[in-house]
Amino acid sequence: MTSLADRAQGLLIAQACGDALGVPYEFGPPLPENVVPQMVGGGPAEREPGEYSDDTAMSVCVAEALRDHPGAEDRALDAAAGSFVDWVKTAPDAGRQTRRVLDSASAPTAAAVYEAAQATWRAEPEAAGNGALMRTAVIALARPSDRRAVARLARRFAELTHPHPDCVESCVLWTEAVRRALTGGGLDVLSGLDLIDEDHRDIWRDRLDAATGADPRRFAPNGYTVTALQTAWAAISSAPGDGAVQLTIALMAAVRSGHDTDTVAAITGGLVGARWGASAVPREWSRLLHGYGGYDAESLGRLAMSVLP
Ligand SMILES: [Mg+2]
């Protein structure tokens, strides 16, 4: 049995573990089943072993903003936007779409970042990267008992940088799945279908049915928000067992999908960690964790707890 506290901590710690586990393999090919991913660092940004990347750094920005402004959505959005703009100045690994938006924002405010995102979207109407999905899980911590409030927050935080409907709706669906797991409702990636545009529900049901129990490598390349979500759900729904067994197998399967390995494993970790808790995260991973903001596994767990109402 897990507690809400354990699951809340697991959400962020497993997300960071997936991120750090995927870092060494970023932009590499899909890996065969017999490869056991190791948290050895490296990757394009030459990370240290156990060091998490942009996915968790941006999640930390969101979590801190929600912690500092409970129940004050606009102020939390402003705080997160300000942190994003500050973070990207020294981030070696910000996603292309995210960097373009944040670099062109006229001020470190939600309104300015949102406006820059709209301009970027007009210039690249097809751009629908996974940069908002990778940082959305922590939003479920802010209002675990209110699924509509969580969906609204997920939407608004996604729109800061990724206004394409595929990005926004993938965030709404994933955050609702995380919220449900966090509150003891188990794993159900379709549970948020009623929270998205009615005309898009069948499309999303088909996309998620196709991923259920599938080989995560099938959805490569996974830089697109839809294939990233499919990869993460395939990794979880095809992983046998429960608790630490399912969590470990799912994160390793996500990394083996290749391409955007740290991001898809971070997304995977947000949900499977909310399901099974920090107590299910292997110690040999969590003891190595560190990164942006000076956090380690223990303080990431405390940060997650501090976002809960
Ligand atoms: Mg990354």
PDB file of C-alpha atoms and ligand atoms in Angstrom:
ATOM      1  CA  MET A   1       0.000   0.000   0.000  1.00  0.00           C
ATOM      2  CA  THR A   2       1.197   3.496  -0.826  1.00  0.00           C
ATOM      3  CA  SER A   3       0.183   6.787   0.791  1.00  0.00           C
ATOM      4  CA  LEU A   4      -0.606  10.099  -0.889  1.00  0.00           C
ATOM      5  CA  ALA A   5       2.696  11.445   0.454  1.00  0.00           C
ATOM      6  CA  ASP A   6       4.634   8.544  -1.040  1.00  0.00           C
ATOM      7  CA  ARG A   7       2.900   8.903  -4.400  1.00  0.00           C
ATOM      8  CA  ALA A   8       3.404  12.689  -4.491  1.00  0.00           C
ATOM      9  CA  GLN A   9       7.124  12.262  -3.902  1.00  0.00           C
ATOM     10  CA  GLY A  10       7.260   9.381  -6.350  1.00  0.00           C
ATOM     11  CA  LEU A  11       5.774  11.541  -9.093  1.00  0.00           C
ATOM     12  CA  LEU A  12       8.702  13.958  -9.128  1.00  0.00           C
ATOM     13  CA  ILE A  13      11.474  11.567  -8.078  1.00  0.00           C
ATOM     14  CA  ALA A  14      10.578   8.955 -10.716  1.00  0.00           C
ATOM     15  CA  GLN A  15      10.219  11.697 -13.336  1.00  0.00           C
ATOM     16  CA  ALA A  16      13.749  12.919 -12.489  1.00  0.00           C
ATOM     17  CA  CYS A  17      15.082   9.333 -12.471  1.00  0.00           C
ATOM     18  CA  GLY A  18      13.607   8.669 -15.918  1.00  0.00           C
ATOM     19  CA  ASP A  19      15.149  11.903 -17.132  1.00  0.00           C
ATOM     20  CA  ALA A  20      18.620  11.110 -15.755  1.00  0.00           C
ATOM     21  CA  LEU A  21      18.390   7.503 -16.957  1.00  0.00           C
ATOM     22  CA  GLY A  22      17.554   8.676 -20.477  1.00  0.00           C
ATOM     23  CA  VAL A  23      20.225  11.402 -20.671  1.00  0.00           C
ATOM     24  CA  PRO A  24      23.084   9.128 -21.829  1.00  0.00           C
ATOM     25  CA  TYR A  25      20.987   7.800 -24.731  1.00  0.00           C
ATOM     26  CA  GLU A  26      19.406  11.035 -26.010  1.00  0.00           C
ATOM     27  CA  PHE A  27      19.180  11.219 -29.813  1.00  0.00           C
ATOM     28  CA  GLY A  28      20.477   7.644 -30.069  1.00  0.00           C
ATOM     29  CA  PRO A  29      18.777   4.779 -31.880  1.00  0.00           C
ATOM     30  CA  PRO A  30      16.190   2.498 -30.282  1.00  0.00           C
ATOM     31  CA  LEU A  31      17.914  -0.088 -28.090  1.00  0.00           C
ATOM     32  CA  PRO A  32      17.361  -3.847 -28.059  1.00  0.00           C
ATOM     33  CA  GLU A  33      15.666  -5.576 -25.140  1.00  0.00           C
ATOM     34  CA  ASN A  34      18.914  -6.928 -23.694  1.00  0.00           C
ATOM     35  CA  VAL A  35      20.386  -3.449 -23.102  1.00  0.00           C
ATOM     36  CA  VAL A  36      19.996  -2.356 -19.468  1.00  0.00           C
ATOM     37  CA  PRO A  37      20.085   1.481 -19.386  1.00  0.00           C
ATOM     38  CA  GLN A  38      22.580   2.885 -16.893  1.00  0.00           C
ATOM     39  CA  MET A  39      22.534   6.290 -15.211  1.00  0.00           C
ATOM     40  CA  VAL A  40      26.042   7.126 -16.372  1.00  0.00           C
ATOM     41  CA  GLY A  41      25.576  10.745 -17.523  1.00  0.00           C
ATOM     42  CA  GLY A  42      26.925  12.123 -20.789  1.00  0.00           C
ATOM     43  CA  GLY A  43      24.567  12.889 -23.641  1.00  0.00           C
ATOM     44  CA  PRO A  44      24.599  16.056 -25.766  1.00  0.00           C
ATOM     45  CA  ALA A  45      24.923  18.336 -22.696  1.00  0.00           C
ATOM     46  CA  GLU A  46      27.644  16.165 -21.067  1.00  0.00           C
ATOM     47  CA  ARG A  47      25.739  15.582 -17.842  1.00  0.00           C
ATOM     48  CA  GLU A  48      27.123  13.978 -14.691  1.00  0.00           C
ATOM     49  CA  PRO A  49      25.872  10.514 -13.687  1.00  0.00           C
ATOM     50  CA  GLY A  50      22.433  10.987 -12.102  1.00  0.00           C
ATOM     51  CA  GLU A  51      22.100  14.581 -13.297  1.00  0.00           C
ATOM     52  CA  TYR A  52      18.651  15.389 -14.672  1.00  0.00           C
ATOM     53  CA  SER A  53      18.107  17.679 -17.675  1.00  0.00           C
ATOM     54  CA  ASP A  54      15.706  20.324 -19.005  1.00  0.00           C
ATOM     55  CA  ASP A  55      12.616  18.157 -18.472  1.00  0.00           C
ATOM     56  CA  THR A  56      13.015  18.112 -14.703  1.00  0.00           C
ATOM     57  CA  ALA A  57      14.520  21.617 -14.562  1.00  0.00           C
ATOM     58  CA  MET A  58      11.331  23.047 -16.094  1.00  0.00           C
ATOM     59  CA  SER A  59       9.209  20.844 -13.821  1.00  0.00           C
ATOM     60  CA  VAL A  60      11.081  22.318 -10.854  1.00  0.00           C
ATOM     61  CA  CYS A  61      10.233  25.833 -12.132  1.00  0.00           C
ATOM     62  CA  VAL A  62       6.547  24.873 -12.343  1.00  0.00           C
ATOM     63  CA  ALA A  63       6.512  23.142  -8.945  1.00  0.00           C
ATOM     64  CA  GLU A  64       8.188  26.074  -7.189  1.00  0.00           C
ATOM     65  CA  ALA A  65       5.742  28.512  -8.800  1.00  0.00           C
ATOM     66  CA  LEU A  66       2.744  26.437  -7.688  1.00  0.00           C
ATOM     67  CA  ARG A  67       4.199  26.061  -4.181  1.00  0.00           C
ATOM     68  CA  ASP A  68       4.809  29.798  -3.834  1.00  0.00           C
ATOM     69  CA  HIS A  69       1.370  30.861  -5.123  1.00  0.00           C
ATOM     70  CA  PRO A  70      -1.197  28.343  -3.903  1.00  0.00           C
ATOM     71  CA  GLY A  71      -4.640  29.013  -5.303  1.00  0.00           C
ATOM     72  CA  ALA A  72      -3.358  32.025  -7.275  1.00  0.00           C
ATOM     73  CA  GLU A  73      -3.204  30.733 -10.828  1.00  0.00           C
ATOM     74  CA  ASP A  74      -2.184  33.949 -12.590  1.00  0.00           C
ATOM     75  CA  ARG A  75       0.618  34.610 -10.153  1.00  0.00           C
ATOM     76  CA  ALA A  76       1.857  31.035 -10.430  1.00  0.00           C
ATOM     77  CA  LEU A  77       1.909  31.334 -14.239  1.00  0.00           C
ATOM     78  CA  ASP A  78       3.859  34.588 -13.983  1.00  0.00           C
ATOM     79  CA  ALA A  79       6.341  33.052 -11.576  1.00  0.00           C
ATOM     80  CA  ALA A  80       6.861  29.993 -13.792  1.00  0.00           C
ATOM     81  CA  ALA A  81       7.257  32.138 -16.913  1.00  0.00           C
ATOM     82  CA  GLY A  82       9.846  34.264 -15.100  1.00  0.00           C
ATOM     83  CA  SER A  83      11.738  31.148 -13.993  1.00  0.00           C
ATOM     84  CA  PHE A  84      11.656  29.694 -17.520  1.00  0.00           C
ATOM     85  CA  VAL A  85      13.112  32.889 -19.021  1.00  0.00           C
ATOM     86  CA  ASP A  86      15.810  32.969 -16.357  1.00  0.00           C
ATOM     87  CA  TRP A  87      16.586  29.258 -16.707  1.00  0.00           C
ATOM     88  CA  VAL A  88      16.921  29.261 -20.494  1.00  0.00           C
ATOM     89  CA  LYS A  89      19.734  31.840 -20.374  1.00  0.00           C
ATOM     90  CA  THR A  90      22.144  29.192 -19.087  1.00  0.00           C
ATOM     91  CA  ALA A  91      20.381  25.951 -20.071  1.00  0.00           C
ATOM     92  CA  PRO A  92      22.568  23.861 -22.389  1.00  0.00           C
ATOM     93  CA  ASP A  93      19.701  21.649 -23.523  1.00  0.00           C
ATOM     94  CA  ALA A  94      16.451  23.615 -23.885  1.00  0.00           C
ATOM     95  CA  GLY A  95      14.209  22.236 -26.636  1.00  0.00           C
ATOM     96  CA  ARG A  96      14.217  24.157 -29.903  1.00  0.00           C
ATOM     97  CA  GLN A  97      10.611  25.359 -29.692  1.00  0.00           C
ATOM     98  CA  THR A  98      10.914  26.263 -26.016  1.00  0.00           C
ATOM     99  CA  ARG A  99      14.109  28.218 -26.587  1.00  0.00           C
ATOM    100  CA  ARG A 100      12.654  30.106 -29.534  1.00  0.00           C
ATOM    101  CA  VAL A 101       9.653  31.191 -27.446  1.00  0.00           C
ATOM    102  CA  LEU A 102      11.583  32.095 -24.301  1.00  0.00           C
ATOM    103  CA  ASP A 103      14.374  33.926 -26.146  1.00  0.00           C
ATOM    104  CA  SER A 104      11.837  36.068 -27.987  1.00  0.00           C
ATOM    105  CA  ALA A 105       9.664  36.960 -24.982  1.00  0.00           C
ATOM    106  CA  SER A 106       9.764  40.711 -24.393  1.00  0.00           C
ATOM    107  CA  ALA A 107       9.549  40.335 -20.608  1.00  0.00           C
ATOM    108  CA  PRO A 108       9.773  37.576 -17.970  1.00  0.00           C
ATOM    109  CA  THR A 109       6.001  37.466 -17.514  1.00  0.00           C
ATOM    110  CA  ALA A 110       3.274  35.001 -18.449  1.00  0.00           C
ATOM    111  CA  ALA A 111       1.653  37.498 -20.826  1.00  0.00           C
ATOM    112  CA  ALA A 112       4.897  38.154 -22.708  1.00  0.00           C
ATOM    113  CA  VAL A 113       5.856  34.473 -22.913  1.00  0.00           C
ATOM    114  CA  TYR A 114       2.357  33.560 -24.041  1.00  0.00           C
ATOM    115  CA  GLU A 115       2.510  36.237 -26.742  1.00  0.00           C
ATOM    116  CA  ALA A 116       5.911  34.938 -27.917  1.00  0.00           C
ATOM    117  CA  ALA A 117       4.459  31.432 -28.075  1.00  0.00           C
ATOM    118  CA  GLN A 118       1.577  32.644 -30.235  1.00  0.00           C
ATOM    119  CA  ALA A 119       4.017  34.384 -32.607  1.00  0.00           C
ATOM    120  CA  THR A 120       6.173  31.247 -32.815  1.00  0.00           C
ATOM    121  CA  TRP A 121       3.089  29.167 -33.513  1.00  0.00           C
ATOM    122  CA  ARG A 122       2.032  31.471 -36.344  1.00  0.00           C
ATOM    123  CA  ALA A 123       5.521  31.112 -37.857  1.00  0.00           C
ATOM    124  CA  GLU A 124       5.504  27.312 -37.386  1.00  0.00           C
ATOM    125  CA  PRO A 125       1.872  26.186 -37.332  1.00  0.00           C
ATOM    126  CA  GLU A 126       2.786  22.478 -37.392  1.00  0.00           C
ATOM    127  CA  ALA A 127       5.245  22.650 -34.496  1.00  0.00           C
ATOM    128  CA  ALA A 128       3.955  20.427 -31.695  1.00  0.00           C
ATOM    129  CA  GLY A 129       6.961  19.278 -29.697  1.00  0.00           C
ATOM    130  CA  ASN A 130       6.857  17.476 -26.368  1.00  0.00           C
ATOM    131  CA  GLY A 131       8.291  20.423 -24.397  1.00  0.00           C
ATOM    132  CA  ALA A 132       5.132  21.147 -22.420  1.00  0.00           C
ATOM    133  CA  LEU A 133       4.211  17.486 -21.861  1.00  0.00           C
ATOM    134  CA  MET A 134       7.600  16.848 -20.237  1.00  0.00           C
ATOM    135  CA  ARG A 135       6.882  19.326 -17.414  1.00  0.00           C
ATOM    136  CA  THR A 136       3.150  18.807 -16.853  1.00  0.00           C
ATOM    137  CA  ALA A 137       2.982  15.996 -14.252  1.00  0.00           C
ATOM    138  CA  VAL A 138       3.758  18.236 -11.249  1.00  0.00           C
ATOM    139  CA  ILE A 139       0.635  20.304 -11.971  1.00  0.00           C
ATOM    140  CA  ALA A 140      -1.508  17.437 -10.638  1.00  0.00           C
ATOM    141  CA  LEU A 141       0.004  18.059  -7.195  1.00  0.00           C
ATOM    142  CA  ALA A 142      -1.591  21.503  -6.926  1.00  0.00           C
ATOM    143  CA  ARG A 143      -5.250  20.404  -6.850  1.00  0.00           C
ATOM    144  CA  PRO A 144      -5.426  16.599  -6.560  1.00  0.00           C
ATOM    145  CA  SER A 145      -9.111  16.562  -5.649  1.00  0.00           C
ATOM    146  CA  ASP A 146     -10.280  18.851  -8.467  1.00  0.00           C
ATOM    147  CA  ARG A 147      -9.871  17.316 -11.924  1.00  0.00           C
ATOM    148  CA  ARG A 148     -11.313  20.340 -13.757  1.00  0.00           C
ATOM    149  CA  ALA A 149      -8.987  22.740 -11.978  1.00  0.00           C
ATOM    150  CA  VAL A 150      -6.017  20.509 -12.820  1.00  0.00           C
ATOM    151  CA  ALA A 151      -7.097  20.345 -16.483  1.00  0.00           C
ATOM    152  CA  ARG A 152      -7.366  24.129 -16.629  1.00  0.00           C
ATOM    153  CA  LEU A 153      -3.928  24.551 -15.064  1.00  0.00           C
ATOM    154  CA  ALA A 154      -2.415  21.970 -17.433  1.00  0.00           C
ATOM    155  CA  ARG A 155      -3.882  23.839 -20.376  1.00  0.00           C
ATOM    156  CA  ARG A 156      -2.644  27.252 -19.246  1.00  0.00           C
ATOM    157  CA  PHE A 157       0.871  26.070 -18.374  1.00  0.00           C
ATOM    158  CA  ALA A 158       1.141  24.271 -21.739  1.00  0.00           C
ATOM    159  CA  GLU A 159      -0.016  27.346 -23.656  1.00  0.00           C
ATOM    160  CA  LEU A 160       2.821  29.390 -22.162  1.00  0.00           C
ATOM    161  CA  THR A 161       5.164  27.836 -24.731  1.00  0.00           C
ATOM    162  CA  HIS A 162       3.234  25.188 -26.729  1.00  0.00           C
ATOM    163  CA  PRO A 163      -0.219  26.423 -27.844  1.00  0.00           C
ATOM    164  CA  HIS A 164      -0.790  23.782 -30.561  1.00  0.00           C
ATOM    165  CA  PRO A 165      -3.940  21.779 -29.640  1.00  0.00           C
ATOM    166  CA  ASP A 166      -2.005  18.486 -29.736  1.00  0.00           C
ATOM    167  CA  CYS A 167       0.386  19.876 -27.115  1.00  0.00           C
ATOM    168  CA  VAL A 168      -2.345  21.299 -24.913  1.00  0.00           C
ATOM    169  CA  GLU A 169      -4.553  18.218 -25.098  1.00  0.00           C
ATOM    170  CA  SER A 170      -1.689  15.793 -24.492  1.00  0.00           C
ATOM    171  CA  CYS A 171      -0.928  17.788 -21.337  1.00  0.00           C
ATOM    172  CA  VAL A 172      -4.551  17.759 -20.180  1.00  0.00           C
ATOM    173  CA  LEU A 173      -4.841  13.991 -20.710  1.00  0.00           C
ATOM    174  CA  TRP A 174      -1.519  13.105 -19.097  1.00  0.00           C
ATOM    175  CA  THR A 175      -1.966  15.428 -16.120  1.00  0.00           C
ATOM    176  CA  GLU A 176      -5.411  13.984 -15.444  1.00  0.00           C
ATOM    177  CA  ALA A 177      -3.966  10.455 -15.614  1.00  0.00           C
ATOM    178  CA  VAL A 178      -1.268  11.537 -13.136  1.00  0.00           C
ATOM    179  CA  ARG A 179      -3.852  13.183 -10.856  1.00  0.00           C
ATOM    180  CA  ARG A 180      -5.912  10.019 -10.877  1.00  0.00           C
ATOM    181  CA  ALA A 181      -2.934   7.810 -10.043  1.00  0.00           C
ATOM    182  CA  LEU A 182      -1.869  10.246  -7.327  1.00  0.00           C
ATOM    183  CA  THR A 183      -5.261  10.017  -5.636  1.00  0.00           C
ATOM    184  CA  GLY A 184      -5.278   6.221  -5.662  1.00  0.00           C
ATOM    185  CA  GLY A 185      -7.357   5.743  -8.816  1.00  0.00           C
ATOM    186  CA  GLY A 186      -4.811   3.544 -10.602  1.00  0.00           C
ATOM    187  CA  LEU A 187      -3.615   3.834 -14.190  1.00  0.00           C
ATOM    188  CA  ASP A 188      -6.104   5.051 -16.807  1.00  0.00           C
ATOM    189  CA  VAL A 189      -4.777   7.252 -19.583  1.00  0.00           C
ATOM    190  CA  LEU A 190      -8.251   7.700 -21.098  1.00  0.00           C
ATOM    191  CA  SER A 191      -9.840   9.092 -17.952  1.00  0.00           C
ATOM    192  CA  GLY A 192      -9.436  12.700 -19.085  1.00  0.00           C
ATOM    193  CA  LEU A 193     -11.082  12.369 -22.499  1.00  0.00           C
ATOM    194  CA  ASP A 194     -14.118  14.345 -21.315  1.00  0.00           C
ATOM    195  CA  LEU A 195     -11.790  17.252 -20.464  1.00  0.00           C
ATOM    196  CA  ILE A 196     -10.670  17.901 -24.062  1.00  0.00           C
ATOM    197  CA  ASP A 197     -12.447  19.213 -27.166  1.00  0.00           C
ATOM    198  CA  GLU A 198     -15.354  16.946 -28.026  1.00  0.00           C
ATOM    199  CA  ASP A 199     -14.339  16.763 -31.691  1.00  0.00           C
ATOM    200  CA  HIS A 200     -10.887  15.431 -30.784  1.00  0.00           C
ATOM    201  CA  ARG A 201     -11.898  12.644 -28.405  1.00  0.00           C
ATOM    202  CA  ASP A 202     -12.134   9.853 -30.988  1.00  0.00           C
ATOM    203  CA  ILE A 203      -8.741  10.787 -32.425  1.00  0.00           C
ATOM    204  CA  TRP A 204      -7.158  10.615 -28.986  1.00  0.00           C
ATOM    205  CA  ARG A 205      -8.908   7.368 -28.108  1.00  0.00           C
ATOM    206  CA  ASP A 206      -7.472   5.782 -31.279  1.00  0.00           C
ATOM    207  CA  ARG A 207      -3.998   7.145 -30.537  1.00  0.00           C
ATOM    208  CA  LEU A 208      -4.035   5.798 -26.994  1.00  0.00           C
ATOM    209  CA  ASP A 209      -5.618   2.463 -27.894  1.00  0.00           C
ATOM    210  CA  ALA A 210      -2.809   2.009 -30.434  1.00  0.00           C
ATOM    211  CA  ALA A 211      -0.249   2.560 -27.678  1.00  0.00           C
ATOM    212  CA  THR A 212      -1.815   0.337 -25.028  1.00  0.00           C
ATOM    213  CA  GLY A 213       0.418  -2.697 -24.515  1.00  0.00           C
ATOM    214  CA  ALA A 214       2.496  -1.781 -27.574  1.00  0.00           C
ATOM    215  CA  ASP A 215       6.258  -1.776 -27.989  1.00  0.00           C
ATOM    216  CA  PRO A 216       7.341   1.809 -27.141  1.00  0.00           C
ATOM    217  CA  ARG A 217       9.906   1.727 -29.968  1.00  0.00           C
ATOM    218  CA  ARG A 218       7.029   1.697 -32.440  1.00  0.00           C
ATOM    219  CA  PHE A 219       6.311   5.404 -31.930  1.00  0.00           C
ATOM    220  CA  ALA A 220       9.727   6.767 -32.857  1.00  0.00           C
ATOM    221  CA  PRO A 221      10.574   9.515 -33.526  1.00  0.00           C
ATOM    222  CA  ASN A 222       9.085  10.699 -30.247  1.00  0.00           C
ATOM    223  CA  GLY A 223       9.860  14.419 -30.219  1.00  0.00           C
ATOM    224  CA  TYR A 224       6.253  15.096 -31.286  1.00  0.00           C
ATOM    225  CA  THR A 225       3.976  15.516 -28.282  1.00  0.00           C
ATOM    226  CA  VAL A 226       1.569  12.792 -29.506  1.00  0.00           C
ATOM    227  CA  THR A 227       4.229  10.140 -30.144  1.00  0.00           C
ATOM    228  CA  ALA A 228       5.970  11.090 -26.873  1.00  0.00           C
ATOM    229  CA  LEU A 229       2.729  10.449 -24.985  1.00  0.00           C
ATOM    230  CA  GLN A 230       2.165   7.213 -26.914  1.00  0.00           C
ATOM    231  CA  THR A 231       5.713   6.062 -26.134  1.00  0.00           C
ATOM    232  CA  ALA A 232       5.295   6.791 -22.418  1.00  0.00           C
ATOM    233  CA  TRP A 233       1.921   5.060 -22.225  1.00  0.00           C
ATOM    234  CA  ALA A 234       3.211   2.080 -24.225  1.00  0.00           C
ATOM    235  CA  ALA A 235       6.165   1.784 -21.811  1.00  0.00           C
ATOM    236  CA  ILE A 236       3.850   1.740 -18.778  1.00  0.00           C
ATOM    237  CA  SER A 237       0.996  -0.320 -20.168  1.00  0.00           C
ATOM    238  CA  SER A 238       3.325  -3.014 -21.532  1.00  0.00           C
ATOM    239  CA  ALA A 239       5.323  -3.286 -18.306  1.00  0.00           C
ATOM    240  CA  PRO A 240       4.317  -6.360 -16.291  1.00  0.00           C
ATOM    241  CA  GLY A 241       4.047  -6.602 -12.535  1.00  0.00           C
ATOM    242  CA  ASP A 242       3.374  -3.889 -10.000  1.00  0.00           C
ATOM    243  CA  GLY A 243       5.246  -1.558  -7.629  1.00  0.00           C
ATOM    244  CA  ALA A 244       8.995  -1.306  -8.092  1.00  0.00           C
ATOM    245  CA  VAL A 245       8.935  -4.011 -10.762  1.00  0.00           C
ATOM    246  CA  GLN A 246       6.534  -2.191 -13.055  1.00  0.00           C
ATOM    247  CA  LEU A 247       8.141   1.198 -12.390  1.00  0.00           C
ATOM    248  CA  THR A 248      11.633  -0.059 -13.220  1.00  0.00           C
ATOM    249  CA  ILE A 249      10.596  -1.977 -16.329  1.00  0.00           C
ATOM    250  CA  ALA A 250       8.539   0.964 -17.641  1.00  0.00           C
ATOM    251  CA  LEU A 251      11.373   3.482 -17.241  1.00  0.00           C
ATOM    252  CA  MET A 252      13.891   1.186 -18.916  1.00  0.00           C
ATOM    253  CA  ALA A 253      11.465   0.475 -21.776  1.00  0.00           C
ATOM    254  CA  ALA A 254      10.949   4.216 -22.282  1.00  0.00           C
ATOM    255  CA  VAL A 255      14.705   4.764 -22.557  1.00  0.00           C
ATOM    256  CA  ARG A 256      15.040   1.884 -25.021  1.00  0.00           C
ATOM    257  CA  SER A 257      12.589   3.625 -27.351  1.00  0.00           C
ATOM    258  CA  GLY A 258      15.503   5.797 -28.486  1.00  0.00           C
ATOM    259  CA  HIS A 259      15.512   9.390 -29.815  1.00  0.00           C
ATOM    260  CA  ASP A 260      14.195  11.758 -27.116  1.00  0.00           C
ATOM    261  CA  THR A 261      14.961   9.225 -24.396  1.00  0.00           C
ATOM    262  CA  ASP A 262      15.281  11.529 -21.388  1.00  0.00           C
ATOM    263  CA  THR A 263      12.023  13.289 -22.161  1.00  0.00           C
ATOM    264  CA  VAL A 264       9.906  10.201 -22.795  1.00  0.00           C
ATOM    265  CA  ALA A 265      11.338   8.525 -19.693  1.00  0.00           C
ATOM    266  CA  ALA A 266      10.665  11.683 -17.653  1.00  0.00           C
ATOM    267  CA  ILE A 267       7.042  11.720 -18.872  1.00  0.00           C
ATOM    268  CA  THR A 268       6.768   7.995 -18.085  1.00  0.00           C
ATOM    269  CA  GLY A 269       8.206   8.540 -14.606  1.00  0.00           C
ATOM    270  CA  GLY A 270       5.665  11.234 -13.757  1.00  0.00           C
ATOM    271  CA  LEU A 271       2.789   8.808 -14.161  1.00  0.00           C
ATOM    272  CA  VAL A 272       4.292   5.533 -13.000  1.00  0.00           C
ATOM    273  CA  GLY A 273       5.861   7.338 -10.007  1.00  0.00           C
ATOM    274  CA  ALA A 274       2.491   8.819  -9.046  1.00  0.00           C
ATOM    275  CA  ARG A 275       1.053   5.296  -9.217  1.00  0.00           C
ATOM    276  CA  TRP A 276       3.653   3.412  -7.175  1.00  0.00           C
ATOM    277  CA  GLY A 277       5.322   6.088  -5.050  1.00  0.00           C
ATOM    278  CA  ALA A 278       8.849   7.047  -4.068  1.00  0.00           C
ATOM    279  CA  SER A 279       9.138   3.777  -2.139  1.00  0.00           C
ATOM    280  CA  ALA A 280       9.112   1.955  -5.501  1.00  0.00           C
ATOM    281  CA  VAL A 281      12.036   3.923  -6.971  1.00  0.00           C
ATOM    282  CA  PRO A 282      15.275   1.907  -6.950  1.00  0.00           C
ATOM    283  CA  ARG A 283      17.759   3.332  -4.457  1.00  0.00           C
ATOM    284  CA  GLU A 284      20.656   2.897  -6.891  1.00  0.00           C
ATOM    285  CA  TRP A 285      18.948   5.477  -9.088  1.00  0.00           C
ATOM    286  CA  SER A 286      17.602   7.926  -6.519  1.00  0.00           C
ATOM    287  CA  ARG A 287      20.900   8.193  -4.600  1.00  0.00           C
ATOM    288  CA  LEU A 288      22.599   9.594  -7.742  1.00  0.00           C
ATOM    289  CA  LEU A 289      19.914  12.179  -8.584  1.00  0.00           C
ATOM    290  CA  HIS A 290      20.815  15.845  -8.730  1.00  0.00           C
ATOM    291  CA  GLY A 291      20.436  18.839 -11.017  1.00  0.00           C
ATOM    292  CA  TYR A 292      19.042  22.294 -11.654  1.00  0.00           C
ATOM    293  CA  GLY A 293      17.948  24.112  -8.497  1.00  0.00           C
ATOM    294  CA  GLY A 294      20.364  22.114  -6.352  1.00  0.00           C
ATOM    295  CA  TYR A 295      17.876  19.335  -5.661  1.00  0.00           C
ATOM    296  CA  ASP A 296      18.561  15.698  -4.880  1.00  0.00           C
ATOM    297  CA  ALA A 297      15.990  12.916  -4.520  1.00  0.00           C
ATOM    298  CA  GLU A 298      15.104  13.808  -0.950  1.00  0.00           C
ATOM    299  CA  SER A 299      14.611  17.520  -1.627  1.00  0.00           C
ATOM    300  CA  LEU A 300      12.695  16.808  -4.841  1.00  0.00           C
ATOM    301  CA  GLY A 301      10.364  14.731  -2.671  1.00  0.00           C
ATOM    302  CA  ARG A 302       9.978  17.645  -0.265  1.00  0.00           C
ATOM    303  CA  LEU A 303       9.316  20.012  -3.171  1.00  0.00           C
ATOM    304  CA  ALA A 304       6.547  17.720  -4.445  1.00  0.00           C
ATOM    305  CA  MET A 305       4.995  17.601  -0.969  1.00  0.00           C
ATOM    306  CA  SER A 306       5.109  21.384  -0.685  1.00  0.00           C
ATOM    307  CA  VAL A 307       2.908  21.756  -3.789  1.00  0.00           C
ATOM    308  CA  LEU A 308       0.112  19.653  -2.279  1.00  0.00           C
ATOM    309  CA  PRO A 309      -2.704  21.766  -0.784  1.00  0.00           C
TER     310      PRO A 309
HETATM  311 MG    MG B   1      16.094  16.616 -21.528  1.00  0.00          MG
END
